[in-house]
Amino acid sequence: MALAVHLSSSPLLTSKADEKYANVKWDELGFALVPTDYMYVAKCKQGESFSKGEIVPYGDFLISPCAGILNYGQGLFEGLKAYRTEDGRITLFRPDQNAIRMQTGADRTCMTPPSLDQFVEAVMQTVLANNKWVPPPGKGALYIRPLLIGTGAVLGVASAPEYTFLIYTSPVGNYHKASSGLNLIVDHKHRRAHSGGTGGVKSCTNYSPVVKSLIEAKSSGFSDVLFLDAATGKNIEEVSTCNIFILKGNIVSTPPTSGTILPGITRKSISELARDIGYQVQERDVSVDELLEAEEVFCTGTAMVVKAVETVTFHDKKIKYKTGEKALSTKLHLILTNIQMGVVEDKKGWMVVVE
Amino acid sequence: MALAVHLSSSPLLTSKADEKYANVKWDELGFALVPTDYMYVAKCKQGESFSKGEIVPYGDFLISPCAGILNYGQGLFEGLKAYRTEDGRITLFRPDQNAIRMQTGADRTCMTPPSLDQFVEAVMQTVLANNKWVPPPGKGALYIRPLLIGTGAVLGVASAPEYTFLIYTSPVGNYHKASSGLNLIVDHKHRRAHSGGTGGVKSCTNYSPVVKSLIEAKSSGFSDVLFLDAATGKNIEEVSTCNIFILKGNIVSTPPTSGTILPGITRKSISELARDIGYQVQERDVSVDELLEAEEVFCTGTAMVVKAVETVTFHDKKIKYKTGEKALSTKLHLILTNIQMGVVEDKKGWMVVVE
């Protein structure tokens, strides 16, 4: 695999050539940016295909003040992780699914996406170039952030004349510091997405609008915000950065991907794993009333994998749910992370070895 | 007024030092970017205030791949125009209103805005630095695009640790090529904004989501798209880049600024001018049924000022409206542009001289 710059030759690099690992305090990793050595960049003019990308030193890049992403929010992102297994391999979890989701998003936001093969190949190149930054087994993962953004200059509202596909990485630990479970608050004022909008794709436009809710919630001691549907305000939709499931009896329920929630790859995988161990999984509208009566609630996402919800606050009610060793969320978390970390055999064909 | 770079000293400049006007074919101006010589840049760390900004040569600037604007769409923009009057002054139309709107948007999107004074001063500095690019009287205007964007690096969803306030300009002519009036199509599939979202502020997140509709409409021969409200799909809200008014009898009606439409400055000004000449102006929900029965329909926005709507297509109906010399939209366009161009005395105190 040809890399466009000679690895370790740049003055910008932050790791040394002869190290197995970069100089990171692996036990202190959270979910903040730790810049790594390289990033991937490819460009595409409107109506054409993406050029062969290049691995270049990670760092600030030049952009037009008139770029579509800066003025009109024309941007998509993805998130996936590379893991280092005990036997020394570096693996990815279902990168093809991220590639496909970027294609769906590109159609909605009028950009040309990279092909599935180019996406996966680019992710692999980026991980390989930054392999020293993949944490030791059990210490976290290398978070991979592909962006597809309108970088061409466009003054009137329209699709930009040029798109950039860029991938950068950061070693990460846990997304949330809370160990026992999330404390969510239901937002009664803000909505995340509406039917006919972009809530069903990973557009940047879905995220800055939730920051205000998130800040308010955190300042009141909550971990995150649970949004209700914009149409009726009666059904649960999504937490600011993850999908949500409820458990009652043998039935696991989660809101359907009908355009207003993100079709999470962890969501889809957890649904499959829950079915494998005998649960009935329903993708359907889930009302607040059902949420309040659930036995267990949990969230899924690339960053957090599976995380139990300890409490949900709805108006003046605070409901407590089952968490801990015997909770389904704990079981599902273990099953999935065992696959991801290579502890058990991957019978699903989900893991891809980076080589 | 101190400028941070010596004007005309940069090799990047595209105009000559001794010209009164830059080399532009003024009669051919549309609404595409014509890069000018300078831009304004100021930065602000989270929790602090904006630094004194600088005028620097216009061009690409460095940004972190992990910037809030690129990953999470944390960005606002404004749009206003500078005019050259027959008596040789350069004026701005209500720049304080743009400053205030940016402050409202900054609160919603969790950024620190520049103060009202800094905003207006920065706009003036940018216009002065680019004064050769302000078209001759009657040939168009210098469009001014202030941006407030999250440029600090942020990996998890949150407000960026640093914001950039940037202003660039471009001489512009007409936004729409159609001379007689706009041909709009009502979008039945996509919605622009929902209650509890960001539709009421000038966030970049409101714009890329409408591009798909716009492209589809233009490919079918329409000028632009009219969006309905996300809650009921029964009321008209906004065209992709402008506000909408209907006229029946003596009553001019326009949707209220209740969080899902942009509080347009031209919208507000036109409402006032319509009242001045004896019309009753109602800000209220306007149903599609009323739209179809209106005598006249018109749009307002900074880019287009006031533009008659010639037809609206709703399902298989195509309604034709009054346009031309005797239309109210023509009258209002003339009244407002006469004020903006300095042809008549500005009794409103709307125009600000750049000096």
XYZ file of C-alpha atoms in Angstrom:
710
model
C 0.000 0.000 0.000
C 1.689 3.175 -1.216
C 1.651 6.114 1.155
C 1.984 9.546 -0.331
C 4.483 10.766 2.213
C 7.378 8.818 3.590
C 6.193 7.727 7.016
C 8.051 9.340 9.886
C 9.774 11.849 7.618
C 7.678 14.860 8.523
C 8.662 17.426 11.134
C 4.991 17.498 12.158
C 5.034 13.939 13.463
C 4.531 13.506 17.171
C 5.758 9.938 17.529
C 9.217 8.512 16.982
C 10.112 6.211 14.127
C 11.336 3.287 16.200
C 8.529 3.112 18.763
C 5.973 0.347 18.831
C 3.589 2.686 20.611
C 3.227 6.430 20.563
C 3.794 8.259 23.828
C 0.279 8.147 25.267
C -0.889 7.566 28.836
C -3.187 4.757 27.798
C -4.883 4.440 31.174
C -5.946 8.073 31.117
C -7.667 8.111 27.720
C -11.093 9.674 27.562
C -12.943 10.874 24.485
C -10.916 13.977 23.664
C -8.743 14.528 20.613
C -5.226 13.130 20.840
C -3.754 14.133 17.480
C -2.000 11.308 15.644
C 0.622 11.426 12.911
C -1.303 11.127 9.660
C -4.587 11.848 7.969
C -6.051 10.840 4.627
C -7.226 13.396 2.065
C -8.946 12.915 -1.302
C -10.791 15.415 -3.459
C -13.606 15.211 -5.979
C -15.045 17.844 -8.282
C -18.824 17.971 -8.679
C -19.877 15.476 -11.339
C -16.588 13.578 -11.222
C -15.227 10.751 -9.058
C -12.868 10.883 -6.119
C -9.185 11.010 -6.875
C -6.866 8.482 -5.313
C -6.316 9.904 -1.867
C -3.112 10.629 -0.047
C -1.811 10.004 3.427
C -0.409 13.307 4.639
C 0.838 14.514 8.032
C -2.061 15.316 10.342
C -2.622 19.010 10.770
C -4.570 22.096 9.808
C -5.456 22.311 6.139
C -6.386 25.190 3.855
C -10.047 25.889 3.139
C -11.909 28.580 1.212
C -13.917 30.995 3.399
C -16.699 30.414 0.850
C -16.668 26.586 1.213
C -20.050 24.841 1.309
C -19.308 23.271 4.700
C -18.510 26.638 6.337
C -21.475 28.529 4.922
C -24.213 25.951 4.409
C -23.278 22.982 6.559
C -22.684 20.619 3.666
C -20.947 17.856 5.562
C -21.208 14.269 6.728
C -19.121 12.393 9.229
C -18.634 8.806 10.224
C -17.151 7.208 13.300
C -15.621 3.776 13.682
C -12.895 2.135 15.714
C -9.744 0.116 15.178
C -8.860 -2.413 17.869
C -5.614 -4.115 18.783
C -6.217 -7.748 19.642
C -4.241 -9.867 22.109
C -2.631 -11.737 19.223
C -1.285 -8.482 17.780
C -3.647 -7.849 14.887
C -5.367 -4.529 14.241
C -9.029 -4.914 13.308
C -11.980 -2.770 12.244
C -15.631 -3.284 13.106
C -17.904 -3.374 10.021
C -16.270 -0.515 8.057
C -18.413 -1.375 5.016
C -21.455 -0.245 7.004
C -19.941 3.189 7.530
C -19.129 3.371 3.816
C -22.731 2.579 2.909
C -24.101 5.086 5.411
C -21.839 7.776 3.972
C -23.231 6.990 0.534
C -26.817 7.374 1.761
C -25.901 10.643 3.428
C -24.106 11.900 0.335
C -27.238 11.325 -1.708
C -29.315 13.326 0.794
C -26.790 16.176 0.989
C -25.973 16.212 -2.743
C -22.324 15.224 -2.600
C -20.369 12.551 -4.434
C -19.282 9.852 -1.969
C -16.170 7.701 -2.187
C -16.895 4.155 -3.365
C -17.289 1.456 -0.736
C -13.873 0.062 -1.626
C -12.186 3.450 -1.535
C -13.771 4.193 1.839
C -12.601 0.951 3.443
C -9.169 1.123 1.797
C -8.744 4.734 2.955
C -9.694 3.819 6.522
C -7.156 1.001 6.459
C -4.407 3.225 5.077
C -5.092 5.798 7.756
C -5.030 3.224 10.541
C -1.850 1.628 9.215
C -0.112 4.980 9.030
C -1.157 5.655 12.637
C -0.694 2.123 13.960
C 1.372 3.265 16.950
C -1.686 5.110 18.175
C -3.915 2.031 18.354
C -4.062 1.413 22.113
C -2.737 -1.825 23.610
C -5.390 -4.563 23.986
C -8.053 -3.597 26.514
C -6.899 0.004 26.830
C -9.311 1.523 24.334
C -9.415 1.891 20.578
C -8.287 4.139 17.767
C -11.317 6.217 16.904
C -11.508 6.926 13.168
C -13.345 9.984 11.888
C -14.064 10.082 8.154
C -15.493 13.396 6.891
C -17.130 14.145 3.563
C -17.419 17.913 3.236
C -18.214 20.505 0.598
C -14.936 22.402 0.300
C -15.522 24.172 -3.022
C -16.529 27.845 -2.943
C -20.267 28.463 -3.364
C -21.964 31.810 -2.708
C -25.656 31.096 -3.331
C -27.261 28.094 -1.634
C -26.258 25.076 -3.744
C -24.006 22.049 -3.615
C -20.315 22.977 -3.517
C -18.276 22.456 -6.709
C -15.725 20.322 -4.853
C -15.865 17.776 -2.025
C -13.147 16.559 0.301
C -13.020 13.112 1.860
C -10.765 13.348 4.889
C -10.011 10.831 7.632
C -8.303 11.540 10.915
C -7.915 9.452 14.032
C -7.535 9.709 17.788
C -6.919 7.063 20.440
C -9.917 7.015 22.806
C -11.079 5.425 26.008
C -14.583 5.723 27.422
C -17.020 8.258 25.965
C -18.854 8.794 29.245
C -17.093 8.924 32.562
C -20.089 7.554 34.479
C -19.379 3.929 35.266
C -22.681 2.612 36.558
C -24.921 4.062 33.866
C -26.185 7.173 32.124
C -28.504 9.654 33.739
C -30.670 11.005 30.939
C -33.109 13.879 30.901
C -35.959 14.088 28.423
C -35.824 17.381 26.510
C -39.233 19.070 26.316
C -38.092 22.129 24.405
C -35.720 21.081 21.676
C -36.212 18.464 19.008
C -33.392 16.733 17.189
C -34.919 15.977 13.800
C -38.101 16.074 11.762
C -39.540 13.929 9.035
C -38.283 15.185 5.681
C -35.091 16.520 7.259
C -31.623 15.004 7.637
C -32.046 13.145 10.935
C -31.668 9.775 9.235
C -28.182 10.447 7.846
C -24.970 11.353 9.639
C -25.043 14.986 8.555
C -23.163 17.546 10.622
C -26.421 19.517 10.627
C -27.920 17.140 13.206
C -25.316 17.811 15.845
C -24.700 21.493 16.581
C -28.468 21.938 17.174
C -28.317 19.523 20.145
C -25.351 21.129 21.878
C -27.487 23.651 23.774
C -29.618 20.881 25.285
C -26.523 18.900 26.098
C -24.831 21.780 27.901
C -27.974 22.524 29.906
C -28.342 18.861 30.840
C -24.723 18.467 31.876
C -24.832 21.624 33.946
C -27.746 20.027 35.847
C -25.762 16.856 36.437
C -27.188 14.674 33.675
C -25.055 12.587 31.319
C -27.008 13.257 28.154
C -30.337 14.268 26.631
C -33.128 12.093 25.259
C -35.037 13.711 22.407
C -38.686 13.123 21.536
C -40.104 13.032 18.029
C -40.823 16.434 16.488
C -44.179 15.361 15.059
C -45.991 14.385 18.267
C -43.582 14.830 21.175
C -44.860 11.486 22.499
C -42.270 9.007 21.286
C -38.617 8.659 22.169
C -36.167 9.039 19.325
C -32.504 9.306 20.104
C -29.973 10.484 22.657
C -27.721 13.263 21.327
C -25.027 10.871 20.141
C -26.498 7.383 20.445
C -29.510 5.186 19.837
C -31.750 3.970 22.637
C -33.352 0.621 23.529
C -35.832 -0.389 26.196
C -36.353 -3.839 27.670
C -39.549 -5.228 29.132
C -39.924 -8.947 29.742
C -38.414 -10.690 26.774
C -38.948 -7.803 24.371
C -36.282 -5.313 23.396
C -37.723 -2.264 21.597
C -36.022 0.565 19.755
C -37.342 3.409 17.572
C -37.468 2.610 13.839
C -35.082 4.143 11.329
C -37.756 6.012 9.438
C -35.784 9.153 8.696
C -35.501 10.948 11.998
C -32.997 8.772 13.865
C -29.556 7.639 12.907
C -29.359 4.072 11.599
C -26.636 3.121 14.050
C -24.260 0.314 13.175
C -23.933 -0.647 16.836
C -27.741 -0.424 17.064
C -28.121 -2.889 14.202
C -25.444 -5.207 15.595
C -26.895 -5.205 19.111
C -30.359 -5.976 17.723
C -28.902 -9.011 16.004
C -26.990 -10.139 19.094
C -30.063 -9.719 21.310
C -32.050 -11.914 18.930
C -29.253 -14.487 18.975
C -29.591 -14.894 22.722
C -33.353 -15.282 22.616
C -34.828 -11.815 22.924
C -37.538 -10.521 20.641
C -36.403 -7.245 19.090
C -38.987 -4.776 17.857
C -38.162 -1.712 15.765
C -41.198 0.493 16.238
C -42.404 3.730 17.774
C -41.661 3.647 21.494
C -43.746 5.992 23.623
C -42.542 7.879 26.659
C -45.089 5.902 28.678
C -43.376 2.665 27.704
C -39.998 4.147 28.522
C -41.198 4.997 31.995
C -42.445 1.446 32.515
C -39.406 -0.333 31.091
C -37.258 -2.632 33.230
C -34.062 -1.702 31.554
C -32.922 1.058 29.176
C -29.637 1.245 27.314
C -27.891 3.201 24.615
C -25.702 2.100 21.738
C -23.174 3.907 19.596
C -19.681 3.535 18.198
C -18.174 5.773 20.838
C -19.856 4.136 23.862
C -20.630 0.666 22.411
C -23.444 -0.320 24.823
C -24.136 1.716 27.915
C -26.782 1.124 30.554
C -29.138 3.954 31.445
C -29.385 4.250 35.199
C -32.068 6.922 35.355
C -34.359 8.907 33.074
C -35.799 12.182 34.274
C -39.118 13.150 32.697
C -40.640 16.354 34.083
C -40.581 15.757 37.838
C -40.330 11.977 37.599
C -36.999 10.227 37.898
C -37.166 6.573 36.911
C -34.429 4.154 37.913
C -33.573 1.144 35.768
C -31.742 -2.105 36.232
C -27.995 -1.860 35.639
C -25.004 -3.895 36.730
C -23.777 -7.410 36.179
C -27.155 -9.024 35.638
C -28.495 -6.421 33.237
C -29.025 -7.332 29.587
C -26.994 -4.281 28.571
C -23.990 -5.643 30.452
C -24.389 -9.012 28.747
C -24.731 -7.437 25.288
C -21.786 -5.132 25.921
C -19.633 -8.127 26.778
C -20.751 -10.182 23.779
C -20.066 -7.339 21.363
C -16.769 -6.159 22.847
C -15.538 -9.764 22.966
C -16.104 -9.931 19.216
C -14.568 -6.505 18.657
C -11.495 -7.215 20.772
C -10.965 -10.639 19.231
C -11.553 -12.432 22.552
C -14.112 -14.743 20.953
C -14.389 -15.991 17.426
C -16.174 -13.607 15.056
C -18.848 -15.845 13.568
C -20.635 -12.860 12.040
C -17.875 -11.817 9.674
C -17.986 -8.333 11.228
C -14.287 -7.834 11.905
C -11.887 -6.809 9.184
C -8.158 -7.176 9.692
C -6.105 -4.132 8.748
C -3.125 -5.219 6.698
C -9.403 52.883 11.288
C -6.262 50.753 11.530
C -5.933 47.886 9.100
C -3.686 45.025 10.052
C -2.041 44.694 6.671
C -0.897 47.524 4.489
C -3.585 47.752 1.835
C -2.469 46.799 -1.648
C 0.832 45.427 -0.409
C -0.009 41.756 -0.753
C 0.883 39.615 -3.766
C -2.535 37.965 -3.366
C -4.427 41.110 -4.298
C -6.401 40.997 -7.492
C -6.935 44.724 -8.010
C -4.399 47.455 -8.651
C -3.517 50.128 -6.140
C -4.411 53.121 -8.273
C -7.788 51.987 -9.600
C -11.077 53.468 -8.500
C -12.806 50.231 -9.483
C -11.596 46.650 -9.628
C -11.585 44.963 -13.012
C -15.131 43.558 -13.033
C -17.662 43.336 -15.859
C -20.333 45.056 -13.800
C -23.136 44.405 -16.266
C -22.559 40.660 -16.130
C -22.709 40.223 -12.364
C -24.914 37.419 -11.067
C -24.823 35.825 -7.648
C -21.581 33.864 -7.882
C -18.421 34.465 -5.908
C -16.122 37.144 -7.303
C -13.231 37.081 -4.813
C -12.221 40.490 -3.521
C -8.970 41.663 -1.963
C -9.496 41.419 1.773
C -11.327 39.586 4.488
C -11.729 40.169 8.203
C -10.739 37.571 10.799
C -11.134 37.597 14.590
C -10.893 34.761 17.067
C -12.397 34.013 20.450
C -11.697 31.223 22.913
C -14.663 29.630 24.653
C -15.571 31.682 27.715
C -13.609 34.727 26.543
C -14.395 37.690 24.252
C -13.465 38.265 20.648
C -10.038 39.680 19.987
C -9.680 42.795 17.906
C -9.925 41.442 14.397
C -7.622 41.924 11.469
C -8.058 42.729 7.831
C -5.997 40.185 5.901
C -5.732 39.311 2.207
C -8.710 37.242 1.077
C -7.856 33.599 0.574
C -7.905 30.088 1.943
C -7.195 29.826 5.650
C -5.973 27.011 7.886
C -8.498 24.963 9.831
C -8.272 21.924 12.101
C -9.784 18.731 10.624
C -11.412 18.368 14.046
C -13.059 21.837 14.007
C -16.634 22.072 15.293
C -17.880 23.519 12.016
C -16.470 20.638 9.942
C -17.675 17.836 12.189
C -20.813 19.140 13.883
C -22.031 22.048 11.772
C -21.398 24.675 14.440
C -21.747 27.735 12.262
C -23.842 30.818 11.568
C -23.764 33.160 8.633
C -25.150 36.554 7.827
C -25.698 38.374 4.568
C -25.926 42.090 3.933
C -25.048 44.514 1.193
C -23.006 47.660 0.687
C -24.278 50.111 -1.925
C -22.574 52.898 -3.823
C -24.843 55.911 -4.103
C -24.946 58.443 -6.952
C -23.270 61.010 -4.727
C -20.311 58.701 -4.137
C -20.974 57.408 -0.647
C -20.851 53.739 0.322
C -23.721 52.685 2.568
C -24.955 49.644 4.466
C -28.552 48.576 5.060
C -29.348 47.991 8.752
C -26.117 46.191 9.723
C -27.124 46.347 13.397
C -29.963 43.948 12.602
C -27.517 41.385 11.273
C -25.390 41.834 14.379
C -28.390 41.193 16.611
C -29.455 38.158 14.598
C -25.961 36.708 14.882
C -26.182 37.146 18.648
C -29.478 35.260 18.794
C -28.008 32.516 16.638
C -24.865 32.334 18.742
C -26.964 31.762 21.837
C -28.823 28.906 20.122
C -25.647 27.301 18.786
C -23.566 27.896 21.937
C -20.947 30.260 20.554
C -19.713 33.611 21.743
C -20.805 36.315 19.271
C -18.959 39.530 18.503
C -20.535 42.568 20.156
C -22.925 44.680 18.086
C -20.284 47.381 17.764
C -17.546 44.967 16.773
C -19.813 43.375 14.169
C -20.732 46.677 12.523
C -17.175 48.029 12.771
C -15.802 44.820 11.246
C -18.290 44.982 8.369
C -17.266 48.583 7.721
C -13.552 47.752 7.803
C -14.088 44.909 5.359
C -16.095 47.080 2.975
C -13.579 49.918 3.158
C -10.722 47.552 2.413
C -12.652 46.250 -0.602
C -14.169 49.562 -1.700
C -13.083 49.102 -5.334
C -15.352 46.095 -5.487
C -18.526 48.002 -4.570
C -20.295 48.199 -7.943
C -21.039 51.574 -9.548
C -24.495 52.992 -8.695
C -27.272 50.849 -10.137
C -24.973 47.987 -11.143
C -25.466 45.834 -8.068
C -24.029 45.747 -4.584
C -21.141 44.370 -2.584
C -22.524 41.318 -0.841
C -21.033 40.892 2.622
C -20.875 37.460 4.224
C -20.052 37.378 7.948
C -19.458 33.895 9.375
C -19.308 32.810 13.004
C -17.912 29.285 13.101
C -16.572 26.817 15.635
C -12.955 26.409 14.551
C -11.500 24.837 17.683
C -10.903 21.079 17.714
C -13.625 19.055 19.418
C -13.961 15.273 19.174
C -17.103 14.503 21.166
C -20.290 16.459 20.425
C -19.878 19.777 22.250
C -19.255 23.430 21.548
C -15.829 24.042 20.017
C -13.143 25.590 22.266
C -12.539 28.423 19.774
C -14.722 30.456 17.417
C -13.784 32.465 14.364
C -15.645 35.545 13.153
C -14.772 35.985 9.497
C -16.158 38.370 6.880
C -15.656 38.128 3.145
C -17.325 39.955 0.295
C -18.294 39.579 -3.344
C -19.814 42.030 -5.801
C -23.222 40.692 -6.882
C -26.025 41.439 -9.295
C -29.370 39.645 -9.327
C -29.856 36.469 -7.296
C -32.388 34.985 -9.682
C -32.095 35.303 -13.422
C -35.863 35.219 -13.967
C -37.000 38.744 -14.678
C -40.786 38.538 -14.523
C -41.083 36.533 -11.336
C -40.254 33.325 -9.530
C -41.818 29.997 -10.365
C -42.051 28.106 -7.094
C -42.931 24.502 -6.391
C -44.325 23.365 -3.059
C -42.183 20.568 -1.617
C -44.276 17.673 -0.318
C -41.402 15.480 0.774
C -38.824 17.595 2.513
C -39.294 20.015 5.369
C -36.949 22.861 6.177
C -37.283 23.205 9.936
C -39.146 22.012 12.981
C -40.218 23.616 16.204
C -37.412 23.237 18.746
C -34.784 23.167 15.996
C -32.617 25.906 14.508
C -34.948 27.181 11.753
C -35.337 30.544 13.462
C -31.638 31.420 13.404
C -29.242 31.747 10.492
C -27.448 28.491 11.224
C -25.598 26.735 8.410
C -27.540 23.631 9.440
C -30.710 24.994 7.807
C -29.233 25.208 4.341
C -27.512 22.030 3.131
C -30.708 20.077 3.950
C -32.666 22.098 1.333
C -30.161 21.678 -1.500
C -31.653 18.385 -2.669
C -35.110 19.936 -3.056
C -33.600 22.920 -4.795
C -31.695 20.834 -7.323
C -34.773 18.740 -8.075
C -36.901 21.865 -8.499
C -34.405 23.594 -10.767
C -34.008 20.494 -12.903
C -37.784 20.647 -13.469
C -37.621 24.296 -14.481
C -38.667 25.930 -11.206
C -36.854 28.881 -9.646
C -37.047 27.735 -6.058
C -38.854 25.592 -3.488
C -41.569 26.570 -1.024
C -41.461 24.558 2.197
C -44.433 23.705 4.399
C -44.363 23.486 8.176
C -43.035 20.213 9.584
C -45.758 19.961 12.218
C -48.866 19.879 10.006
C -47.723 20.213 6.397
C -50.618 22.642 5.922
C -49.002 26.046 6.294
C -46.408 27.750 4.156
C -43.142 28.604 5.850
C -40.256 29.781 3.754
C -38.607 29.499 0.373
C -35.116 27.952 0.530
C -33.369 31.318 0.826
C -36.106 33.901 1.369
C -39.289 34.763 3.230
C -42.699 34.753 1.580
C -45.691 37.105 1.626
C -49.172 36.822 0.145
C -51.534 39.660 -0.734
C -55.316 39.521 -0.801
C -57.335 42.714 -0.900
C -55.669 45.156 1.432
C -54.058 42.494 3.607
C -50.470 41.360 3.317
C -49.797 38.156 5.254
C -46.562 36.389 6.091
C -45.736 33.437 8.371
C -44.771 34.399 11.938
C -41.233 34.145 13.253
C -42.039 31.510 15.824
C -38.859 29.489 15.549
C -39.099 27.717 12.223
C -38.561 30.549 9.745
C -35.776 33.034 9.457
C -36.553 36.477 10.902
C -35.572 38.248 7.707
C -34.370 41.825 7.861
C -35.825 42.553 4.443
C -39.023 40.798 5.615
C -39.252 43.130 8.612
C -38.453 46.208 6.523
C -40.966 45.344 3.825
C -43.667 44.768 6.439
C -43.024 48.270 7.747
C -43.021 49.826 4.278
C -46.241 48.038 3.325
C -47.910 49.430 6.449
C -46.589 52.882 5.576
C -48.441 52.834 2.268
C -51.709 51.702 3.778
C -51.674 47.920 3.775
C -52.589 45.839 6.765
C -49.758 43.410 7.520
C -50.476 40.221 9.412
C -47.804 37.914 10.777
C -49.645 34.644 11.280
C -49.924 31.091 10.026
C -50.706 31.174 6.314
C -52.301 28.031 4.929
C -51.649 26.552 1.514
C -55.333 27.187 0.749
C -54.831 30.899 1.286
C -51.705 30.836 -0.827
C -53.655 29.308 -3.684
C -56.330 32.007 -3.400
C -53.967 34.966 -3.075
C -53.847 37.755 -5.638
C -50.172 38.292 -5.334
C -47.257 36.431 -3.796
C -43.746 37.725 -3.305
C -40.487 36.847 -1.614
C -38.031 38.957 0.334
C -34.393 38.489 1.237
C -31.096 40.321 1.268
C -29.904 38.677 -1.916
C -33.081 39.274 -3.964
C -34.584 42.238 -2.038
C -38.246 41.818 -3.157
C -39.158 39.450 -5.933
C -42.601 38.721 -7.347
C -43.757 35.125 -7.542
C -45.240 34.469 -10.952
C -46.478 30.940 -10.318
C -46.767 28.392 -7.532
C -47.119 24.715 -8.379
C -48.917 22.625 -5.771
C -49.436 18.985 -6.742
C -51.004 19.249 -10.199
C -52.213 22.841 -9.763
C -50.236 25.739 -11.122
C -51.477 29.091 -9.857
C -50.518 32.321 -11.595
C -50.201 35.571 -9.655
C -50.117 39.228 -10.503
C -46.673 40.565 -11.349
C -45.387 43.538 -13.295
C -45.552 47.282 -12.942
C -48.830 47.456 -11.048
C -48.022 44.733 -8.566
C -47.487 45.624 -4.923
C -44.188 43.720 -4.990
C -42.899 46.037 -7.712
C -43.955 49.072 -5.713
C -42.333 47.771 -2.516
C -39.183 46.802 -4.373
C -38.902 50.330 -5.721
C -39.539 51.985 -2.364
C -36.938 49.853 -0.617
C -34.256 49.990 -3.304
C -34.698 53.751 -3.571
C -33.851 53.973 0.113
C -30.984 51.502 -0.203
C -29.475 53.210 -3.242
C -29.830 56.672 -1.734
C -32.268 57.828 -4.432
C -34.746 59.024 -1.825
C -34.167 60.339 1.645
C -33.848 57.630 4.301
C -36.434 58.721 6.859
C -36.169 55.408 8.685
C -32.568 55.752 9.751
C -31.848 52.403 8.083
C -28.791 53.360 6.038
C -25.358 53.604 7.592
C -22.573 55.404 5.773
C -19.269 53.516 5.635
C -16.458 55.855 6.514
